[in-house]
Coordinates of C-alpha atoms in Angstrom, one line a residue:
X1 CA -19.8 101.8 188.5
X2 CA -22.8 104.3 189.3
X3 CA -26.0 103.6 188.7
X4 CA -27.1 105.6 185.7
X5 CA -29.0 108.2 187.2
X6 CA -28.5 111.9 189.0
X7 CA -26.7 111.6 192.2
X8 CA -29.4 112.7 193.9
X9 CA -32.3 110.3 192.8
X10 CA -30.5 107.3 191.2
X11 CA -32.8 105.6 189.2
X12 CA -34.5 102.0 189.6
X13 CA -36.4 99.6 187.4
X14 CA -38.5 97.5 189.5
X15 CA -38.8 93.9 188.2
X16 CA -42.4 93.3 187.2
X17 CA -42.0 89.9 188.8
X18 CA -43.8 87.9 191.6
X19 CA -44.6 90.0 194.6
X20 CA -44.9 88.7 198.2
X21 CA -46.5 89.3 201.6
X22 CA -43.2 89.0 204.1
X23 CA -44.7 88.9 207.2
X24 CA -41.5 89.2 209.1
X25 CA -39.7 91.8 206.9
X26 CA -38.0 94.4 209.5
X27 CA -38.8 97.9 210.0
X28 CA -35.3 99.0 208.0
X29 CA -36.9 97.4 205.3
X30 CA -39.9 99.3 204.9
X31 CA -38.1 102.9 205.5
X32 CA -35.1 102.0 203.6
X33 CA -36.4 100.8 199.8
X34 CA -34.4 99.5 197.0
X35 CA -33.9 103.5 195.5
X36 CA -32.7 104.6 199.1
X37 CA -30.6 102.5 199.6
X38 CA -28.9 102.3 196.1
X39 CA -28.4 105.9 196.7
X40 CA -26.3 105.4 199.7
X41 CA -24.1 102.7 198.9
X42 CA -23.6 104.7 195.7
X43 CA -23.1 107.9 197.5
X44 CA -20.8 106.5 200.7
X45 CA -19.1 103.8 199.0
X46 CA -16.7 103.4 196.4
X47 CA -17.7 102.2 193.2
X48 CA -16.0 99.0 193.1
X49 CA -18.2 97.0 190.9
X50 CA -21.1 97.9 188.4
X51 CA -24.3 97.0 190.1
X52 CA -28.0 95.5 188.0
X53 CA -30.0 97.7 190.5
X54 CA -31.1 95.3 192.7
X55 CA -31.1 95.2 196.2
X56 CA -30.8 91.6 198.2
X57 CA -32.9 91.8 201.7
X58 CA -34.1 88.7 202.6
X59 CA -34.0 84.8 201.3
X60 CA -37.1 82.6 200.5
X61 CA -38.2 80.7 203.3
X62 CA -39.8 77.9 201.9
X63 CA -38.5 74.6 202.1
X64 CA -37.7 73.8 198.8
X65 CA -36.6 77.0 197.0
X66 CA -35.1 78.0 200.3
X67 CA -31.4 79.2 199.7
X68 CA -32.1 80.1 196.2
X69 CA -34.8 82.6 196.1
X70 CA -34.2 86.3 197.1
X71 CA -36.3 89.2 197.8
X72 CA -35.9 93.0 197.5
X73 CA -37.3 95.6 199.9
X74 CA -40.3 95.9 197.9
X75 CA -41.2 92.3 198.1
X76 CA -40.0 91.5 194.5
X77 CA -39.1 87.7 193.7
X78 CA -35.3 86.8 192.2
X79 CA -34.1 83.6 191.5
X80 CA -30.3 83.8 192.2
X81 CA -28.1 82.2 189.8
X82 CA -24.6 83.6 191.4
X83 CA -24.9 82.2 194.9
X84 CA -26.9 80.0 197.9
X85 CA -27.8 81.8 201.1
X86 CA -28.8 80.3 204.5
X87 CA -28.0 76.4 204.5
X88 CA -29.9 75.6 207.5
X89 CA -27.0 73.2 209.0
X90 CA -25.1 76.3 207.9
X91 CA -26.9 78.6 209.9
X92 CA -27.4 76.4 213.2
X93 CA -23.1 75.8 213.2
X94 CA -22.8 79.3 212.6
X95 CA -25.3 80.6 215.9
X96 CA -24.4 77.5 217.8
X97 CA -20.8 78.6 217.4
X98 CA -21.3 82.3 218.3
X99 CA -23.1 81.8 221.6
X100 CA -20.3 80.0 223.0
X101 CA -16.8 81.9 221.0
X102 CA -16.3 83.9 218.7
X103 CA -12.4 84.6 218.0
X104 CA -9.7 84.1 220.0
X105 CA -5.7 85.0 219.9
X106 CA -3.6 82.7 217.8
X107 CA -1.3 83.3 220.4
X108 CA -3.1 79.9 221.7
X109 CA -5.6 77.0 221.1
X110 CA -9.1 77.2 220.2
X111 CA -11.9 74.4 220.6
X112 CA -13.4 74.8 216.6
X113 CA -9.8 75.1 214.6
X114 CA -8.0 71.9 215.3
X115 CA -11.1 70.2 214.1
X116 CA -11.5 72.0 210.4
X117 CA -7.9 71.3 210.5
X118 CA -8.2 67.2 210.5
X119 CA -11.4 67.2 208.7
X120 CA -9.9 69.3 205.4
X121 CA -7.0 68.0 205.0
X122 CA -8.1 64.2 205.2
X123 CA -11.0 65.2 202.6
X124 CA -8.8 66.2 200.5
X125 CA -5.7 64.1 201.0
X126 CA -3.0 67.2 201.6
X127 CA -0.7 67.0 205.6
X128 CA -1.4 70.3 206.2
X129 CA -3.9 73.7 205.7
X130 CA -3.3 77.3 206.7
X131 CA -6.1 79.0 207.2
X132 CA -7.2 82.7 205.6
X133 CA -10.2 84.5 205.6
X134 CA -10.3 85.3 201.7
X135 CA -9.8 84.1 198.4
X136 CA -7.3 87.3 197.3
X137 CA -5.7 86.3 201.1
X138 CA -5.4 82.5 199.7
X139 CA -3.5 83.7 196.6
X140 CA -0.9 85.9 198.1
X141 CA -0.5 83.0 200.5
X142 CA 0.4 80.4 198.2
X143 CA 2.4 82.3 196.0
X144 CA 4.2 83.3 199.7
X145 CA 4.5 79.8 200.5
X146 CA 6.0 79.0 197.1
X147 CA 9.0 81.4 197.5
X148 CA 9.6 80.4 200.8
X149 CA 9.8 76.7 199.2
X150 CA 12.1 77.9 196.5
X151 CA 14.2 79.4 198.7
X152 CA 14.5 76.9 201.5
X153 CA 14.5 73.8 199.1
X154 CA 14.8 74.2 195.8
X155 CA 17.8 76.6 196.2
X156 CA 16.7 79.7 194.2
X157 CA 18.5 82.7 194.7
X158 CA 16.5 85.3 197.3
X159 CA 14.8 87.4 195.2
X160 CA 14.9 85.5 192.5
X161 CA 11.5 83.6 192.6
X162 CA 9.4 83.6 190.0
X163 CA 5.5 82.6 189.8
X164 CA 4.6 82.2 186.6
X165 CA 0.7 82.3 185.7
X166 CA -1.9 82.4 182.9
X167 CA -3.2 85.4 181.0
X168 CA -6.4 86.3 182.5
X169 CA -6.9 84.2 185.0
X170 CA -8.6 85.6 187.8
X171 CA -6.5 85.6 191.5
X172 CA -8.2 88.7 193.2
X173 CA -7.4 92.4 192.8
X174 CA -5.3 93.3 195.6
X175 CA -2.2 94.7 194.4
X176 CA -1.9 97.0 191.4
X177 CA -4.2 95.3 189.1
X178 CA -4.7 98.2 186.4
X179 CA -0.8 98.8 186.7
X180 CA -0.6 96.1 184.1
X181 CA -4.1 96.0 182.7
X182 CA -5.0 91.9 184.3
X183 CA -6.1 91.0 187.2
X184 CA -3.9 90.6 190.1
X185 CA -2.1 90.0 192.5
X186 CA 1.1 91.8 190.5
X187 CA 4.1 91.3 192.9
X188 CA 7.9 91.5 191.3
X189 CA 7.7 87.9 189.2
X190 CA 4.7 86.9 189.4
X191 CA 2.4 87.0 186.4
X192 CA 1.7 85.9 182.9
X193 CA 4.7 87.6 181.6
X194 CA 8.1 86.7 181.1
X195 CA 11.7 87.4 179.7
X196 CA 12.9 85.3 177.0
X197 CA 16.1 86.1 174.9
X198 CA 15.3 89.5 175.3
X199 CA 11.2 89.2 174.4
X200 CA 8.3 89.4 176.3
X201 CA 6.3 86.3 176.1
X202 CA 2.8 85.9 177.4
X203 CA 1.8 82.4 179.2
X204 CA -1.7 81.9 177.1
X205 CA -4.3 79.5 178.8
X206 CA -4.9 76.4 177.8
X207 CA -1.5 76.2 175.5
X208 CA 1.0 74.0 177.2
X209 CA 3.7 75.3 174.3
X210 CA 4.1 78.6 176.6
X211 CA 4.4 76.4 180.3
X212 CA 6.8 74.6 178.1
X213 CA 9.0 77.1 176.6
X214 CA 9.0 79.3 179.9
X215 CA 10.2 76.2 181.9
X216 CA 12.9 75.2 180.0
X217 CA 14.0 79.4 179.6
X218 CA 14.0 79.9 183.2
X219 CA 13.0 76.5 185.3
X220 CA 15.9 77.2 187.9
X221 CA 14.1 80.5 189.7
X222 CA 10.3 79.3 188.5
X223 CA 9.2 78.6 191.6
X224 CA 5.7 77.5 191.0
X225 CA 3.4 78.3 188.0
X226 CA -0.3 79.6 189.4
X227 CA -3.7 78.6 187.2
X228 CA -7.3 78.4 187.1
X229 CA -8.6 74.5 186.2
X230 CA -11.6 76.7 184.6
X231 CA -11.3 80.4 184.0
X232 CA -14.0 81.7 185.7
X233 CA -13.8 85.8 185.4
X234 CA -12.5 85.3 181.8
X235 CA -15.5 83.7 180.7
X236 CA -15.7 80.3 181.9
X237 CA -13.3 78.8 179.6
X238 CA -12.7 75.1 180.1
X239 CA -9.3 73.7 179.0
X240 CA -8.9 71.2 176.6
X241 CA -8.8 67.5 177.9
X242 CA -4.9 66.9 179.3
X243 CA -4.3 70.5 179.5
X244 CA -3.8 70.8 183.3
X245 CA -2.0 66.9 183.6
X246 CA 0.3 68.0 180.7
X247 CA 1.3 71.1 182.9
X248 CA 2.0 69.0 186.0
X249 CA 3.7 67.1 184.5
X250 CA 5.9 69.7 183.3
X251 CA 6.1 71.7 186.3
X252 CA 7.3 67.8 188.1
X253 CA 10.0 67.7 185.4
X254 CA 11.3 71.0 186.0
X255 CA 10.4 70.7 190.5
X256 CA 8.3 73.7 189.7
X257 CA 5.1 73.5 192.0
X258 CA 1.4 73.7 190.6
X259 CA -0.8 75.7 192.6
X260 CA -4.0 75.2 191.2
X261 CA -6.8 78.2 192.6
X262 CA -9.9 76.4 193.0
X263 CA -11.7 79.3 195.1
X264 CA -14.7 79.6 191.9
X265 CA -14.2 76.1 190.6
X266 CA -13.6 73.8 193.9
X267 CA -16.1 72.3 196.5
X268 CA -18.5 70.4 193.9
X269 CA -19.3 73.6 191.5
X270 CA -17.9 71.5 188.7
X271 CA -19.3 68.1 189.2
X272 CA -16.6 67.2 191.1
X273 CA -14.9 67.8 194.5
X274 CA -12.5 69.8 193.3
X275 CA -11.9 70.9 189.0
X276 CA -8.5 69.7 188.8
X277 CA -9.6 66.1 189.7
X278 CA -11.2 65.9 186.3
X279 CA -7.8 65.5 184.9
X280 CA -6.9 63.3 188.1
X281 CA -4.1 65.9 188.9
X282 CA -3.2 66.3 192.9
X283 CA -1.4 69.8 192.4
X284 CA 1.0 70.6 194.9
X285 CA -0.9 73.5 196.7
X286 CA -4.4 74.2 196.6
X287 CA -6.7 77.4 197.3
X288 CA -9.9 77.3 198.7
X289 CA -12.3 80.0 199.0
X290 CA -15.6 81.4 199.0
X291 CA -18.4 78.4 199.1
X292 CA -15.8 76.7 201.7
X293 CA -18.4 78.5 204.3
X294 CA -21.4 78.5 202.6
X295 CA -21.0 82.1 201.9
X296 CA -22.2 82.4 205.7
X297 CA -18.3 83.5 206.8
X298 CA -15.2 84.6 205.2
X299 CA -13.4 81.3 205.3
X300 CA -10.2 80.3 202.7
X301 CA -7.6 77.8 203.4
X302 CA -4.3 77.1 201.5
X303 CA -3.7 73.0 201.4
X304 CA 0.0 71.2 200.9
X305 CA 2.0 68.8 202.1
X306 CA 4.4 69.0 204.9
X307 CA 7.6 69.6 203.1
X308 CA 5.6 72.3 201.4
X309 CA 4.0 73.9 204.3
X310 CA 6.6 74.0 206.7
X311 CA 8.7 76.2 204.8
X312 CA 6.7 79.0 207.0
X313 CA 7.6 79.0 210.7
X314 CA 6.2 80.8 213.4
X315 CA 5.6 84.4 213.2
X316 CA 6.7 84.7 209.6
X317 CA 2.7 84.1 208.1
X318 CA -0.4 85.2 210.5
X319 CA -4.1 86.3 210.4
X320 CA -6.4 87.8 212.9
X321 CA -9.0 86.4 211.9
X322 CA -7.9 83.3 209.8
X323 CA -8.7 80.0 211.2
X324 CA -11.1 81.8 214.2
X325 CA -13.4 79.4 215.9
X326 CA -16.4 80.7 214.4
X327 CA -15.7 80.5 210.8
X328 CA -13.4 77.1 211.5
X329 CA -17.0 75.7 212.8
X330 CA -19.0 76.7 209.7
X331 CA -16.9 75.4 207.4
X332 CA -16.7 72.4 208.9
X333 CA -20.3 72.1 208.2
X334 CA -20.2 73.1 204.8
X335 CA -17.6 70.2 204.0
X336 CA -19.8 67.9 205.7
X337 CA -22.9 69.2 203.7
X338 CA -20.9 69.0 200.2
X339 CA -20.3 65.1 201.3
X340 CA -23.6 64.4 203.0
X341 CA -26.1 66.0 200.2
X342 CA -23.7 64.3 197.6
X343 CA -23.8 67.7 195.8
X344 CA -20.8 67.4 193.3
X345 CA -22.9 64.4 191.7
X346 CA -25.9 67.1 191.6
X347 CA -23.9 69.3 190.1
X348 CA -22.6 67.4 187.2
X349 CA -26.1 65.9 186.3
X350 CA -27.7 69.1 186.4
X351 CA -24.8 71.3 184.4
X352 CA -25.4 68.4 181.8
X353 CA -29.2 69.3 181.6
X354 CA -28.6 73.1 181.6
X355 CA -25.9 73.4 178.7
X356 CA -28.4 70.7 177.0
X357 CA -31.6 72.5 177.4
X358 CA -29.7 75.7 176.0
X359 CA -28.0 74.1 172.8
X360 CA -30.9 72.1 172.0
X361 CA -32.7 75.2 171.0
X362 CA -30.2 75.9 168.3
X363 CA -31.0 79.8 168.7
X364 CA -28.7 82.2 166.8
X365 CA -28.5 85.0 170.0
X366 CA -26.4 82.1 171.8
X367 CA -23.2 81.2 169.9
X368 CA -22.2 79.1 172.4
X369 CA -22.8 77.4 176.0
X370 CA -20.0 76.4 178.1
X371 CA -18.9 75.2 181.8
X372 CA -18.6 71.9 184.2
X373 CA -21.1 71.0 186.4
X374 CA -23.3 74.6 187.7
X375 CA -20.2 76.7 186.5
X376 CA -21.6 78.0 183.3
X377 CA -21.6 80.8 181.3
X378 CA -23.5 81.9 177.9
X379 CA -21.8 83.6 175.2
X380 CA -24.3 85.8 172.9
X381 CA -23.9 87.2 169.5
X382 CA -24.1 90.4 169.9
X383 CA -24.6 91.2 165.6
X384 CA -28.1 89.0 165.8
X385 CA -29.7 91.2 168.6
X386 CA -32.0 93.6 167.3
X387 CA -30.8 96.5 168.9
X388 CA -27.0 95.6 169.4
X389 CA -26.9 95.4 172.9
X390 CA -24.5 93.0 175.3
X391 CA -24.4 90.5 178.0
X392 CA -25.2 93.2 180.2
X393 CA -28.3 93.9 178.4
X394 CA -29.2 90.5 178.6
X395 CA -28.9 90.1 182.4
X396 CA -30.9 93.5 182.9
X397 CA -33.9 91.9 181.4
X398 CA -33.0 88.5 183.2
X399 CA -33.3 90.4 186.4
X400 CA -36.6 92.0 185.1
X401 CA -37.8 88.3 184.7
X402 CA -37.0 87.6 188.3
X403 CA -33.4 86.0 187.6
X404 CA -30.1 87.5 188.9
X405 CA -27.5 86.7 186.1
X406 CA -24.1 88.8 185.4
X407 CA -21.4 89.1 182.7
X408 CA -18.0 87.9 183.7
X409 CA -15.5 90.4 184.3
X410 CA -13.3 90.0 180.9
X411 CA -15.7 90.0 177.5
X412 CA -18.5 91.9 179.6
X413 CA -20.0 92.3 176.2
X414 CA -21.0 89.1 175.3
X415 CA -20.3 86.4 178.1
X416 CA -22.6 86.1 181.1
X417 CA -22.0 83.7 184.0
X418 CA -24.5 81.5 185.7
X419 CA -23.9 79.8 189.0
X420 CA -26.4 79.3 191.1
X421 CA -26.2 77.1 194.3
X422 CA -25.4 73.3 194.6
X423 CA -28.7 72.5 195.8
X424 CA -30.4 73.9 192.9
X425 CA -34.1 72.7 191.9
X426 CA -34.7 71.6 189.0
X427 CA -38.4 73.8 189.1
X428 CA -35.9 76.8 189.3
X429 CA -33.9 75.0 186.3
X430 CA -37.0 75.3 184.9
X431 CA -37.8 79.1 185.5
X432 CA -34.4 80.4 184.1
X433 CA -34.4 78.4 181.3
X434 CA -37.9 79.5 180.3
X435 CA -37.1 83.2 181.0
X436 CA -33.6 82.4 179.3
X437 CA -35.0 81.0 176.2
X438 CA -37.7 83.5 175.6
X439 CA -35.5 85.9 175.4
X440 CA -33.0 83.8 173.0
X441 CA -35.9 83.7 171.0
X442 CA -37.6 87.1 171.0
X443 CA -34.3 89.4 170.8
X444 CA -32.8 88.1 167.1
X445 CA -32.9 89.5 163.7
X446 CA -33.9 86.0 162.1
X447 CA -37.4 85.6 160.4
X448 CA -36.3 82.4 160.0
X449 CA -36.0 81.2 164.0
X450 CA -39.4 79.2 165.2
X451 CA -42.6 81.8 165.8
X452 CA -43.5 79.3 168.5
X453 CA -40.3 80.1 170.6
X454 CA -41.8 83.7 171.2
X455 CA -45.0 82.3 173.3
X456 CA -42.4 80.6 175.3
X457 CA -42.5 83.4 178.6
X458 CA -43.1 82.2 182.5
X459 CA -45.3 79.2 182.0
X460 CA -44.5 75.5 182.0
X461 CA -46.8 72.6 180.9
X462 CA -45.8 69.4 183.0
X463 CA -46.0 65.8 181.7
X464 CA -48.4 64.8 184.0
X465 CA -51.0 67.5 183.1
X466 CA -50.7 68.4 179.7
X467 CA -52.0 71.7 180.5
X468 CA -50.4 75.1 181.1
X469 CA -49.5 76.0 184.7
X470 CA -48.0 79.1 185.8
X471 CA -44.7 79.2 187.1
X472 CA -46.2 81.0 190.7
X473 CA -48.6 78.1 190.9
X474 CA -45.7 75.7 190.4
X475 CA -44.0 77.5 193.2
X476 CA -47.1 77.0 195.6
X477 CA -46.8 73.8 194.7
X478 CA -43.2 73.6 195.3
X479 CA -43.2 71.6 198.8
X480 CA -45.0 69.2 197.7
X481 CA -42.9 67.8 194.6
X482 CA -40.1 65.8 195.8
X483 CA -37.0 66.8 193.6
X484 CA -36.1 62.9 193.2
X485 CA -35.4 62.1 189.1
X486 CA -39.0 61.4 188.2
X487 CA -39.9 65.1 189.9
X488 CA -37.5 66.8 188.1
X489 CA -38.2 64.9 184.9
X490 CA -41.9 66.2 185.0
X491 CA -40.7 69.5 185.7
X492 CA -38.3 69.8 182.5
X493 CA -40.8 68.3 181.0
X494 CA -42.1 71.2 179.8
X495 CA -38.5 72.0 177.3
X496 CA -39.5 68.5 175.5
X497 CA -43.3 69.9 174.7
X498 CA -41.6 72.8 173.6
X499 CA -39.8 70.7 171.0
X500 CA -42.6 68.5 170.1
X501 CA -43.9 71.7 168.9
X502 CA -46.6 72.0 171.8
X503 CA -48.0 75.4 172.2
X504 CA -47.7 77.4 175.4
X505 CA -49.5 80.2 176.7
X506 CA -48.0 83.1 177.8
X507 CA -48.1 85.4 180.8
X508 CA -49.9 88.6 179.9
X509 CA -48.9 90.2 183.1
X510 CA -45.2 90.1 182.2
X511 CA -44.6 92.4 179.5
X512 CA -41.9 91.9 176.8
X513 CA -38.9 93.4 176.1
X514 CA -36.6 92.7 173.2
X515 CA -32.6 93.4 173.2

């Protein structure tokens, strides 16, 4: 969506947050400033997504924050709560690997693929994984791989395959998506739709009555049923407890496979390695996608069995690019960072903290907090802001606080997402949820809600202390507090004094803005 502004001088709102001295920012990033090159993205580019007006240019490089912390051309600070950048076991695999090659033909062996091979299919227990280069590339590939099963063993008719899936779940937009107003892919039979007795009937998420009824309707051409263990562009919506064993279970009665996309929720976002294992279901095909390099390479891999896979012989499924030595090597070292740093444990303590920290302040802007592990999202009420406005309202003056938030793609009113990286500090826990709760606090109609709540800005008071320290002195401070449980402890510290009714000052230089 354009930026709303004139073509010719699209207009910018600079965050009035922590300004820094790069030393080593490049020349491109003087000449070309945040306004510049809004322009020409907006100008040259289609207008795929709607953009906050920020433009990402270079990562913190201090030890701690590292990975998390963003700057714009102008030498503004963002904390970024959608994604991690520059894993330094990341980056050396990835420069190691592309002084010695690159890409090579599939028409023979490389040195880098045969390794990623071995190493993700015995982490995750499946005989085999082809490898793609995107998540949208994952998707059509297992639902390709599921028709060639139904036709080879299950005995379906040719062209008579169906892949059933959930409404709005979230499987890429590749083919036809507004055709049918939900996300794609939309291929002949595949979908949340289907016939029965003459009616339409819509496979709703999270209701295993639909699976149910559309298995025993049509289980002889279902060949596999598609799903999401957590909706992530529908709002972050976490099924009930069962919901995805009761499925498998159905889909094993009726030898329909369960393809279960774990491209937003797999790789330790959820607290564990992958989302589906909180229900201890193996589904028969797994997608994997966009932290499976770090976000350093376009790396996604489709995982089954033998009997599965095999359905696809050579020639009939291929990439350029998919399973090239360079991307093979960096995902390799992501896998063995996501086991090493023990991140899906990090992840499930620290989600617990975050939805915590958020419901314990009981504010009336946030009807509700939801999400596994550091896949979250915040649902607002949109009739107690003071001037009506939306999720995207709320992640605008996020971003003027220094944190890059954004509203899922379905309910962009009133749900926005939060997933920042696995190795997430608990000082930048700290950060958002200040800047998160002072807004909570100072954009509702209630008289009623806590006066104290609206001193609440970019300041923390540690335990140690017991006297207000500014959350850019915390930062300098930052490589010297070891993040063990005691550090981070200290650092949330802060949320309890706020409860305990303990006053604390604000930060005159940021001014404040109300919804």
């Amino acid at each position: 969506m354009a930026p709303t502004a004139t073509a010719s001088q699209p207009s910018v709102a600079h965050a009035p947050v922590t300004k820094h001295s790069v030393t080593n920012r490049k020349k491109d990033d003087v000449e070309y400033g945040s306004e510049r090159l809004i322009y020409m993205e907006h100008e040259y580019s289609a207008h795929k997504f709607r953009n906050l007006n920020f433009v990402a240019t270079i990562h913190c490089l201090s030890s701690l924050t590292a990975h998390l912390v963003v700057w714009d051309p102008e030498g503004n600070e963002y904390i970024d709560m959608l994604s991690g950048h520059c894993h330094p076991r990341l980056v050396a695999a990835l420069t190691e690997q592309a002084q010695k090659l690159t890409l090579s033909s599939r028409a023979f062996y490389n040195s880098q693929f045969g390794r990623f091979a071995e190493h993700i299919t015995k982490l995750f227990g499946y005989d085999m994984v082809l490898p793609m280069n995107t998540g949208a590339e994952a998707v059509e590939t297992g639902i390709k791989l599921a028709r060639k099963w139904a036709y080879l063993k299950k005995g379906v008719p040719e062209g008579k395959a169906i892949v059933l899936a959930a409404k709005d779940n979230f499987h890429g937009m590749s083919t036809d998506p507004d055709s049918r107003r939900e996300f794609g892919p939309f291929l002949q039979n595949v979908g949340p739709s289907i016939e029965i007795n003459g009616q339409t009937h819509i496979i709703r998420y999270n209701n295993v009555d639909d699976v149910k009824r559309a298995l025993e309707a049509h289980g002889k051409d279902i060949a596999a049923f598609l799903v999401e263990p957590i909706q992530g562009e529908a709002g972050i919506v976490v099924p009930d407890e069962g919901y995805l064993s009761q499925v498998h279970a159905l889909c094993k009665k009726h030898n329909v496979l369960l393809i279960c996309d774990e491209i937003q929720t797999g790789l330790c976002r959820t607290g564990k390695m992958l989302a589906c294992d909180h229900d201890n279901v193996r589904p028969d095909i797994v997608l994997l996608g966009k932290a499976l390099s770090g976000g350093m390479y376009p790396v996604s891999a489709v995982l089954a069995d033998k009997d599965i896979m095999l359905c696809i012989k050579p020639g009939e499924h291929g990439s350029t690019y998919g399973g090239n030595p360079l991307g093979a090597a960096v995902a390799v070292a992501a896998l063995q960072v996501l086991v090493d740093e023990d991140l899906a444990d990090r992840a499930d303590k620290l989600g617990h903290i975050f939805r915590q920290s958020i419901n314990d302040l009981n504010s009336p802007l946030v009807k509700l907090v939801r999400g596994r592990g550091l896949l979250n999202a915040v649902v607002i009420d949109e009739a107690k802001s003071t001037r009506g406005r939306t999720a995207w309202d709320l992640c605008l003056l996020l971003k003027s606080r220094g944190v890059l938030a954004k509203p899922t793609h379905v309910n962009v009113a009133v749900v926005f997402a939060l997933r920042p990286r696995l190795l997430y500090p608990k000082l930048s826990s700290a950060r958002v949820l200040v800047s998160l709760l002072s807004l909570c606090a100072t954009s509702i109609r209630s008289t009623s809600f806590p006066e104290r709540m609206k001193l609440i800005d970019s300041r923390l008071v540690t335990n140690q202390e017991r006297t207000p320290a500014s959350s850019s002195d915390l930062r300098s401070r930052c490589v010297d507090i070891r993040f063990d449980t005691k550090g981070w402890e200290l650092l949330f510290g802060s949320l309890k004094h706020y409860h305990a009714g303990h006053n604390l000052s604000t930060d005159s230089a940021r001014p404040r803005r109300s919804l």
